[in-house]
Every structure is written in structure tokens, then in C-alpha cells.
XYZ file of C-alpha atoms in Angstrom:
496
model
C 0.000 0.000 0.000
C 2.589 2.478 -1.180
C 0.145 5.388 -1.529
C -0.830 5.632 2.174
C 2.228 7.697 3.119
C 1.524 10.008 0.183
C -2.191 10.460 0.899
C -1.855 10.673 4.696
C 1.751 11.602 5.602
C 0.916 11.862 9.337
C -0.849 8.523 9.615
C 0.559 6.425 12.527
C 1.815 3.490 10.479
C 3.816 2.142 13.428
C 0.649 0.838 15.059
C -0.130 -1.311 12.045
C 3.369 -2.457 11.129
C 2.269 -6.102 11.214
C -0.504 -5.509 8.663
C 0.883 -3.079 6.087
C 3.577 -5.372 4.563
C 0.997 -8.078 3.835
C -1.464 -5.556 2.391
C 1.237 -4.058 0.198
C 2.277 -7.538 -0.968
C -1.239 -8.177 -2.283
C -1.345 -4.823 -4.112
C -4.126 -3.214 -2.083
C -4.332 0.580 -2.199
C -5.891 3.015 0.219
C -8.918 3.229 -2.038
C -9.265 -0.563 -1.891
C -9.291 -0.533 1.903
C -12.065 2.057 1.899
C -14.145 0.498 -0.877
C -13.878 -3.237 -0.194
C -15.600 -5.089 2.620
C -13.460 -6.282 5.509
C -14.225 -9.998 4.848
C -13.065 -9.615 1.236
C -9.811 -8.036 2.383
C -9.364 -10.767 4.973
C -9.854 -13.526 2.387
C -7.289 -11.977 0.078
C -4.645 -11.236 2.713
C -5.422 -13.977 5.302
C -5.303 -11.329 8.055
C -7.463 -11.249 11.166
C -10.818 -9.669 10.447
C -10.737 -7.496 13.580
C -7.300 -6.083 12.695
C -8.459 -5.260 9.183
C -11.518 -3.428 10.512
C -9.390 -1.373 12.916
C -7.019 -0.355 10.137
C -9.835 0.621 7.760
C -11.613 2.649 10.452
C -8.388 4.430 11.381
C -7.725 5.388 7.754
C -11.289 6.639 7.346
C -11.088 8.786 10.496
C -7.720 10.192 9.402
C -9.155 11.156 6.018
C -12.106 12.891 7.681
C -9.740 14.917 9.846
C -7.534 15.772 6.876
C -10.551 16.985 4.902
C -11.802 19.018 7.848
C -15.134 17.259 8.288
C -14.439 15.657 11.669
C -13.882 17.064 15.137
C -11.701 14.164 16.251
C -7.972 14.952 16.400
C -5.796 12.822 14.203
C -3.421 10.532 16.125
C 0.086 11.911 16.158
C 2.918 9.986 14.616
C 5.915 8.738 16.555
C 7.983 11.629 15.171
C 5.360 14.101 16.351
C 5.427 12.645 19.874
C 9.199 13.129 19.981
C 8.842 16.756 18.932
C 9.948 16.250 15.348
C 6.478 16.840 13.910
C 3.506 19.025 14.654
C 0.722 16.512 14.121
C -2.817 17.546 13.238
C -5.251 18.613 15.905
C -8.902 19.513 15.729
C -9.518 21.140 12.347
C -12.353 22.896 10.622
C -13.500 22.823 7.043
C -10.740 23.967 4.729
C -13.250 25.640 2.416
C -16.995 25.807 2.585
C -19.091 25.455 -0.546
C -19.690 29.216 -0.747
C -15.979 29.984 -0.338
C -15.084 27.418 -2.970
C -17.454 28.961 -5.520
C -16.226 32.457 -4.651
C -12.572 31.485 -5.116
C -11.272 32.990 -8.378
C -10.524 30.318 -10.935
C -7.408 30.523 -13.074
C -8.259 29.500 -16.611
C -6.637 29.147 -20.022
C -8.401 30.876 -22.900
C -9.290 29.355 -26.262
C -8.547 32.792 -27.809
C -12.196 33.070 -28.830
C -14.662 35.025 -26.694
C -17.727 32.937 -27.530
C -15.978 29.632 -26.799
C -14.585 31.042 -23.557
C -18.044 32.197 -22.523
C -19.446 28.707 -23.039
C -16.577 27.243 -20.977
C -17.031 29.681 -18.092
C -13.842 31.586 -18.900
C -11.738 28.810 -20.384
C -10.052 25.619 -19.204
C -9.675 25.822 -15.388
C -6.647 24.788 -13.376
C -6.797 22.134 -10.684
C -9.035 19.804 -12.715
C -8.831 17.096 -15.368
C -10.665 18.205 -18.502
C -11.396 15.818 -21.346
C -11.932 16.846 -24.962
C -13.592 14.055 -26.899
C -14.806 13.715 -30.464
C -14.369 11.721 -33.608
C -11.423 12.131 -35.962
C -11.398 15.518 -37.661
C -13.668 17.228 -35.134
C -10.924 19.655 -34.060
C -9.446 18.093 -30.906
C -5.811 18.637 -31.877
C -6.488 22.219 -32.993
C -8.101 22.865 -29.626
C -5.087 21.466 -27.776
C -2.504 23.374 -29.821
C -4.321 26.637 -29.130
C -4.240 25.925 -25.400
C -0.486 25.232 -25.524
C 0.104 28.765 -26.790
C -2.564 30.489 -24.691
C -1.132 29.027 -21.480
C 1.965 31.212 -21.923
C -0.061 34.421 -22.074
C -0.364 36.578 -18.955
C -3.673 36.540 -17.044
C -6.575 36.686 -17.697
C -5.989 34.991 -21.065
C -3.405 32.550 -19.774
C -1.263 31.612 -16.797
C 2.099 33.047 -17.832
C 3.581 29.547 -17.528
C 4.975 26.981 -19.990
C 3.100 23.907 -21.198
C 3.901 20.200 -21.435
C 2.632 18.048 -24.309
C 2.608 14.230 -24.033
C 1.582 12.455 -27.225
C 0.730 8.784 -27.646
C 0.216 8.847 -31.417
C 1.987 11.591 -33.389
C 4.728 14.074 -32.410
C 3.981 17.712 -31.699
C 3.182 19.679 -34.870
C 5.541 22.645 -34.622
C 4.576 23.701 -38.128
C 0.951 24.171 -37.133
C 1.993 26.035 -33.964
C 4.040 28.488 -36.059
C 1.018 28.924 -38.308
C -1.165 29.792 -35.331
C 1.370 32.344 -34.082
C 1.443 34.027 -37.491
C -2.276 34.090 -38.291
C -4.208 34.226 -35.016
C -5.749 37.722 -34.795
C -4.918 38.026 -31.088
C -1.431 36.518 -31.033
C -0.013 38.261 -34.095
C -0.685 41.725 -32.635
C 1.090 41.080 -29.336
C 4.457 42.685 -28.617
C 7.415 40.298 -28.910
C 8.032 40.347 -25.143
C 4.621 38.887 -24.263
C 4.136 36.721 -27.339
C 4.130 32.917 -26.838
C 6.876 30.877 -28.418
C 7.705 27.273 -29.205
C 10.366 27.358 -26.492
C 7.603 27.464 -23.900
C 6.301 24.026 -24.942
C 7.980 20.768 -23.927
C 6.894 17.747 -25.986
C 7.464 14.011 -25.726
C 6.076 10.856 -27.326
C 5.000 7.691 -25.468
C 4.494 4.937 -28.073
C 3.413 2.249 -25.590
C 1.842 1.924 -22.171
C 5.087 1.025 -20.412
C 6.871 4.179 -21.541
C 3.767 6.259 -20.830
C 3.598 4.953 -17.268
C 7.292 5.665 -16.691
C 7.153 9.185 -18.115
C 4.014 10.194 -16.243
C 5.155 8.798 -12.897
C 8.805 9.887 -12.893
C 9.647 12.478 -15.541
C 6.486 14.590 -15.712
C 6.388 15.482 -11.956
C 10.017 16.617 -12.138
C 9.421 18.773 -15.235
C 6.254 20.273 -13.776
C 8.030 21.286 -10.562
C 11.221 22.470 -12.254
C 9.655 24.551 -15.035
C 6.501 25.580 -13.123
C 4.336 24.106 -15.869
C 0.773 25.419 -16.071
C -0.744 22.989 -18.590
C -0.312 19.262 -19.153
C -1.806 17.836 -22.356
C -2.175 14.092 -22.955
C -3.096 13.316 -26.574
C -4.707 10.858 -26.541
C -5.515 8.993 -23.357
C -7.162 5.995 -25.036
C -4.565 5.003 -27.642
C -2.134 2.971 -25.513
C -4.838 1.393 -23.353
C -6.801 0.197 -26.366
C -3.688 -1.300 -27.925
C -2.539 -2.980 -24.718
C -5.856 -4.364 -23.428
C -7.917 -4.952 -26.584
C -5.798 -7.358 -28.591
C -6.956 -10.729 -29.851
C -9.241 -12.910 -27.790
C -8.395 -11.126 -24.555
C -11.096 -8.526 -25.235
C -13.778 -10.643 -23.588
C -11.590 -11.586 -20.635
C -12.857 -10.293 -17.315
C -9.350 -10.252 -15.874
C -8.180 -8.158 -18.810
C -10.914 -5.567 -18.261
C -10.191 -5.525 -14.537
C -6.505 -4.869 -15.224
C -7.376 -2.011 -17.560
C -9.716 -0.501 -14.968
C -6.977 -0.707 -12.355
C -4.514 1.083 -14.660
C -7.051 3.806 -15.430
C -7.622 4.391 -11.728
C -3.861 4.705 -11.193
C -3.645 7.204 -14.040
C -6.564 9.222 -12.677
C -5.033 9.348 -9.191
C -1.695 10.525 -10.578
C -3.240 13.270 -12.702
C -5.444 14.422 -9.821
C -2.424 14.758 -7.548
C -0.511 16.754 -10.155
C -3.441 19.103 -10.772
C -4.056 19.811 -7.090
C -0.448 19.975 -5.958
C 0.864 22.282 -8.704
C -2.400 24.081 -9.595
C -2.096 23.248 -13.267
C -4.691 22.442 -15.883
C -4.685 18.884 -17.230
C -6.366 18.375 -20.601
C -6.675 14.940 -22.200
C -7.975 14.096 -25.648
C -10.132 11.005 -25.956
C -11.312 8.985 -28.909
C -14.867 7.836 -29.508
C -16.441 4.615 -30.728
C -19.710 3.865 -32.461
C -22.527 2.943 -30.119
C -24.539 -0.161 -30.920
C -27.563 -1.529 -29.118
C -27.369 -4.828 -27.290
C -29.004 -7.826 -29.032
C -32.686 -8.141 -28.147
C -34.329 -11.564 -27.779
C -37.670 -12.163 -29.400
C -39.979 -15.155 -29.613
C -40.907 -16.083 -33.156
C -42.844 -19.316 -33.711
C -41.936 -20.608 -30.266
C -38.177 -20.316 -30.941
C -36.082 -17.611 -29.293
C -34.044 -15.635 -31.747
C -31.798 -12.616 -31.295
C -31.370 -9.676 -33.566
C -29.524 -6.385 -33.512
C -31.592 -3.245 -33.569
C -30.808 0.433 -33.626
C -30.426 2.079 -30.204
C -33.767 3.194 -28.894
C -33.770 6.206 -26.618
C -36.524 5.836 -24.052
C -37.838 8.855 -22.192
C -40.583 7.086 -20.267
C -40.605 6.234 -16.583
C -39.421 2.738 -15.632
C -42.809 2.175 -13.972
C -44.646 2.755 -17.241
C -43.729 -0.666 -18.598
C -44.967 -2.358 -15.446
C -48.432 -0.858 -15.874
C -48.632 -2.421 -19.307
C -48.940 -5.998 -18.086
C -51.289 -8.705 -19.246
C -54.548 -7.556 -20.853
C -57.593 -7.378 -18.666
C -59.327 -10.012 -20.796
C -57.129 -12.720 -22.280
C -57.320 -12.917 -26.066
C -59.872 -15.417 -27.379
C -61.936 -15.397 -24.137
C -65.374 -13.772 -24.023
C -66.152 -11.558 -21.019
C -68.214 -13.463 -18.426
C -71.844 -12.518 -18.080
C -72.850 -10.755 -14.896
C -76.248 -10.916 -13.251
C -75.474 -9.052 -10.062
C -75.061 -5.648 -11.676
C -71.259 -5.689 -11.600
C -69.481 -4.866 -14.792
C -67.914 -7.913 -16.451
C -64.457 -6.329 -16.632
C -64.580 -5.312 -12.982
C -65.652 -8.816 -11.988
C -62.729 -10.284 -13.872
C -60.325 -7.882 -12.117
C -61.706 -8.891 -8.716
C -61.360 -12.545 -9.611
C -57.772 -12.071 -10.710
C -56.849 -10.053 -7.596
C -58.048 -12.911 -5.359
C -55.896 -15.456 -7.161
C -52.237 -15.917 -6.246
C -49.823 -14.490 -8.815
C -48.273 -17.051 -11.157
C -44.680 -18.003 -10.427
C -42.161 -16.013 -12.475
C -40.791 -17.935 -15.414
C -37.625 -15.856 -15.625
C -35.903 -12.970 -13.865
C -37.716 -9.676 -14.479
C -35.781 -7.305 -16.715
C -34.117 -4.283 -15.149
C -35.946 -0.990 -15.637
C -34.765 0.972 -18.657
C -33.848 3.944 -16.476
C -31.138 1.878 -14.736
C -29.491 0.580 -17.886
C -26.218 2.057 -19.090
C -27.700 2.635 -22.552
C -30.278 4.887 -20.919
C -27.953 6.658 -18.475
C -24.961 7.382 -20.694
C -26.730 10.116 -22.634
C -26.108 12.465 -19.698
C -22.357 11.930 -19.414
C -21.176 10.964 -22.914
C -22.553 13.909 -24.915
C -24.324 11.758 -27.499
C -27.911 10.540 -27.314
C -29.540 13.379 -25.367
C -30.867 15.055 -28.501
C -34.697 15.247 -28.559
C -34.442 14.210 -32.225
C -31.581 11.702 -32.107
C -29.673 10.453 -35.112
C -29.409 6.740 -34.306
C -26.844 6.139 -37.015
C -24.435 8.699 -35.578
C -24.375 7.899 -31.864
C -20.903 7.763 -30.327
C -19.503 7.013 -26.913
C -16.120 8.124 -25.492
C -13.535 5.393 -25.175
C -12.467 3.705 -21.914
C -16.022 3.576 -20.573
C -17.511 4.505 -17.246
C -14.347 3.843 -15.229
C -12.466 6.637 -16.962
C -15.496 8.952 -16.831
C -15.358 8.876 -13.034
C -11.759 10.140 -13.144
C -12.382 13.371 -15.062
C -13.985 16.563 -13.770
C -15.169 18.017 -17.076
C -16.003 16.634 -20.496
C -16.116 18.745 -23.662
C -17.541 17.044 -26.742
C -16.752 18.173 -30.284
C -19.144 17.298 -33.091
C -18.850 17.463 -36.857
C -21.349 16.992 -39.657
C -20.768 17.196 -43.404
C -22.166 19.947 -45.578
C -22.827 18.769 -49.112
C -22.913 20.890 -52.225
C -24.993 20.561 -55.343
C -24.962 17.347 -57.302
C -22.924 17.424 -60.451
C -22.500 14.948 -63.288
C -19.127 13.315 -63.724
C -18.464 11.649 -67.107
C -16.038 8.744 -66.956
C -15.488 6.232 -69.751
C -18.441 7.594 -71.690
C -20.796 6.728 -68.822
C -22.613 9.474 -66.971
C -22.426 9.147 -63.198
C -24.014 11.496 -60.668
C -22.005 12.050 -57.497
C -22.465 14.221 -54.410
C -19.630 16.609 -53.688
C -18.921 17.532 -50.070
C -18.082 21.187 -49.601
C -17.151 21.497 -45.916
C -17.691 20.373 -42.334
C -19.765 22.000 -39.636
C -18.380 21.707 -36.097
C -19.838 22.342 -32.641
C -18.456 22.442 -29.105
C -20.616 21.236 -26.229
C -19.969 21.174 -22.463
C -21.307 17.815 -21.302
C -20.503 18.307 -17.600
C -18.125 20.505 -15.633
C -17.699 21.635 -11.996
C -17.360 25.358 -12.787
C -19.970 25.957 -15.496
C -23.398 24.645 -16.380
C -23.641 22.047 -19.135
C -24.732 23.075 -22.597
C -27.942 21.043 -22.527
C -29.532 18.415 -24.753
C -28.618 18.154 -28.390
C -26.794 20.932 -30.214
C -29.272 23.710 -29.502
C -26.996 25.427 -26.965
C -23.695 24.243 -28.483
C -21.287 26.759 -29.990
C -20.588 26.321 -33.681
C -17.016 26.997 -34.707
C -14.656 26.587 -37.611
C -10.979 25.768 -37.909
C -9.008 28.487 -39.697
C -5.366 29.310 -40.261
C -5.428 31.239 -36.997
C -7.097 28.525 -34.916
C -10.653 28.167 -33.662
C -13.253 30.790 -34.501
C -16.861 30.732 -33.320
C -19.701 31.339 -35.751
C -22.860 33.321 -35.152
C -26.075 31.366 -35.010
C -28.538 31.732 -37.830
C -30.903 34.568 -37.081
C -28.641 36.049 -34.435
C -26.643 37.990 -36.992
C -29.806 39.395 -38.581
C -31.119 40.608 -35.219
C -27.759 42.178 -34.453
C -27.765 43.915 -37.838
C -31.262 45.292 -37.225
C -30.192 46.656 -33.845
C -27.195 48.382 -35.446
C -29.411 49.881 -38.157
C -31.875 51.191 -35.567
C -29.040 52.676 -33.522
C -27.607 54.393 -36.633
C -31.021 55.787 -37.583
C -31.552 57.121 -34.067
C -28.163 58.831 -34.170
C -28.955 60.504 -37.493
C -32.313 61.770 -36.207
C -30.711 63.136 -33.087
């Protein structure tokens, strides 16, 4: 349990010296001791159940004191008793909710006012922010802009250098030079305050082993030495998908468990870096197509399975329960009634007095509890009131990685087609559709410092990728209203 001394430096480990070596031998972390049941830990480590409970309770109390939500003083270490340490006494909350919201956030600008407004000022420090989207949506352009903006003085930037860790392709210095030359904000800056390529440190991690070594040993040293303000990981999914999704091992439960464990280690490391050095951590993530699970149907008495398009259900999970068996079974005439009671009511009374039939199979889980129903609120795809079933995506690495990030920004793209034209090849006329351009949107799925964009693309910000970087576009109708206001203001000035 090598992370206990890092999470709780003042924890009295001397009292549990007979337990910690065995726990560390079995690879249990502090999070495991807090999340797992004591009998499960005892089975794995063969330790006494009472000793395990005492250790887990002591760690939990120490964490409460460290967070300032407990009035109990934390036990002093042996060094503190000898006068070498101060120990931790009764503490109060470090920051209340109101103070936390009132604390000014340092953020990195996207160099576009409309995009910054949607992001609550930019990319904040102290958090892990994910930018996800399919290939060509603008993720890399977004990241390169942040690498330059981080070097700007506040409020646009942090006045600090940036660190770029790539898992796929090396840093594009040519594109960075292009942004410096053509961005309308950067090109007008004086040379003294203008960002440069010297303020960006880049490295490539072609496999998971090198990535783990660089992030655990080299990155913390560079961040502390250079006072780095931004760490970019592009992309987070590449090495994990290569390492854990090869061959027949995809369906292996042990393989998925190992990948989840590695993702938790990565999330813990990035969280510590963000909090300790007050830097912004931005990771790019890939997406995958979302397919519905096979549904079983009964056809001619034989169960068959088929794949269907994902169906987005908005109804309550109790709605399906109210649609049970019909009041009158098919093929059965309603019984006659001579006592004045309606036949349907009599049948309901008869059925209510009979014991329910034994269940033939386990009842299905309500739709509201299924991942296919829930993921629309944290993936960015599927919450549109008019969904496009053929274009649903889901960010890679699943729910485990989603719990490690604080904010998710989704980038969307859709093609814009031009007029059809006739292409003559080999004396045969052929009509083709020519694509003119792409339309792109940015959407805040969830974030701790700003409200989410909302369902669909109604509140998303449309942008385009230019020589100078990202540039937001006015919504249709908004420009006309703005033009009318300017015309009215001009007319009023002339009359006056």
C-alpha cells in the first residue's frame, strides 16, 4: 500500500506495522481498503478480520480529519510525539461550498470570446478536462491553441509553460508556427509577451510502459522544475486500447479488470498533479460507435436474437410495469354478470383474489437503470430530442475513466454537401455528391465550474478551424437581429 504515506503523511503506520507489509504484498491501495468489505480483504490477505476493521476505520477517520469534516484529532505519529512533527489537531473545514465557488478560478483561454463564454472563462486549473470527439472534429487544434494560450499573462493565460505528451503523433511545430502568425490576437502582441515554441515541452510515449514511466517519474520533475501550467495528454485511449484490446483477450474479465486498475492509477496521478501544482490537465479522448445490445424475441416458439438500432426511451421505468397482461385474455369472451357488476370489474376482482403465477424468468431491469439509458447524460451523445441513431458515439475507456475526469467537452462534426454534379467517366454518366465542408460544434457535457450546454446541439457553440485557430460562428438569425439593432441605432443617431 505504497500510496498511504503520500495520501496521509501523518498517519501512525507504526501501530499497524504487522498488517501493512501483507497488504502491500497483495497490491491493495488506500482506495481498496475504503471500498472493499473487511471480509473480502481478509480472504485476500489472510489477516485477522478485527485487525483489518481497525485499520480501515483508522484510515477513514484520518481522512475525515484531513478533509476538515471531523472534530476528532488525528493521532500523532511517533515523530510528532518526539517533537519532530507538529501533528494535526482539531480542524475545521478547509473551504466551505460558498468559499469554494467564490474562489477565483485561473483559466486558459481558447482565444475566442464565444468559446470562452461557453466554458465559463476557459479551461480551469486544478481539474482534469477531457476533450472528446471523432477524428477531424478539431481536438488537436483545440489542444494546440491551449499550448500557446497558457503562456499568455492573465486573464488569457497563466504566464507559464506547457507540457505536451503524445501517444500517437509528435507535436506539430509547423501548425503552432502557423497559429502564431495568423491568429488575430497573437499576431498583434508585442514580442516580449508573445508565446513561443520554447515554452512548450513535448514528448512521445508509443506504448503503455513508456507512458507509465514518463508520467510517474519524468512529468512530476518537469512540472516542478519549469513551473508548468498545462499538461496535455493526446490521446488517453490510444495505448490502453492497444494494450488491453488485442486478440481474444477482449472478452476476458481479468483483462478488463486490469485495464480498470490502470485507469484508476492514471486518474489518481493526474489528480495529484493538478491539485499539488495548480495546473490544468487536458486529455484528448477517442470515440467509438454505439450499438444496441441484441434483443431476444420469440418467433414461432423459438427464441431468436437480432440487432436493432439504439432506442432512446424517455418514459418512466414504472410505465412498462403498468402495461402488463390484458384485462381479458385474447380469445376469451367476457363473463356474463347478473349481479349488476361490470364484467371487466368482476374479472379484475377474480384475478386479484388469485395468487400471482410463479415467475418464469428474472424480471428485466428498468430501462432507467441501464447504461444505454444513463450514458446520454455523461457521454454527450444521445440526449438530442431528435436523435440520429446512425451517428451515436460514446467516449472510449467507458464509465471507469469517466469517473476520473472533472469536465467533459464534446466536439461534433457533420458534413455539408454541395450541389450534385454529373461526372463523365469512360463515356458513362455518373451522378455524385460533392462535399463542400464540415460544420463543427463544441458542447460542455458536464463541468464543476460551469453549467452544461444542454440536450442536443441547440446550446452548443458552432465553430470553424481556420489558419489562426478556432473561430466561433454566429447562429442563424442572431446575426440578422444584431444587424437590425445596429441599423436602428444608426437611424436614431442621425435623427438626433
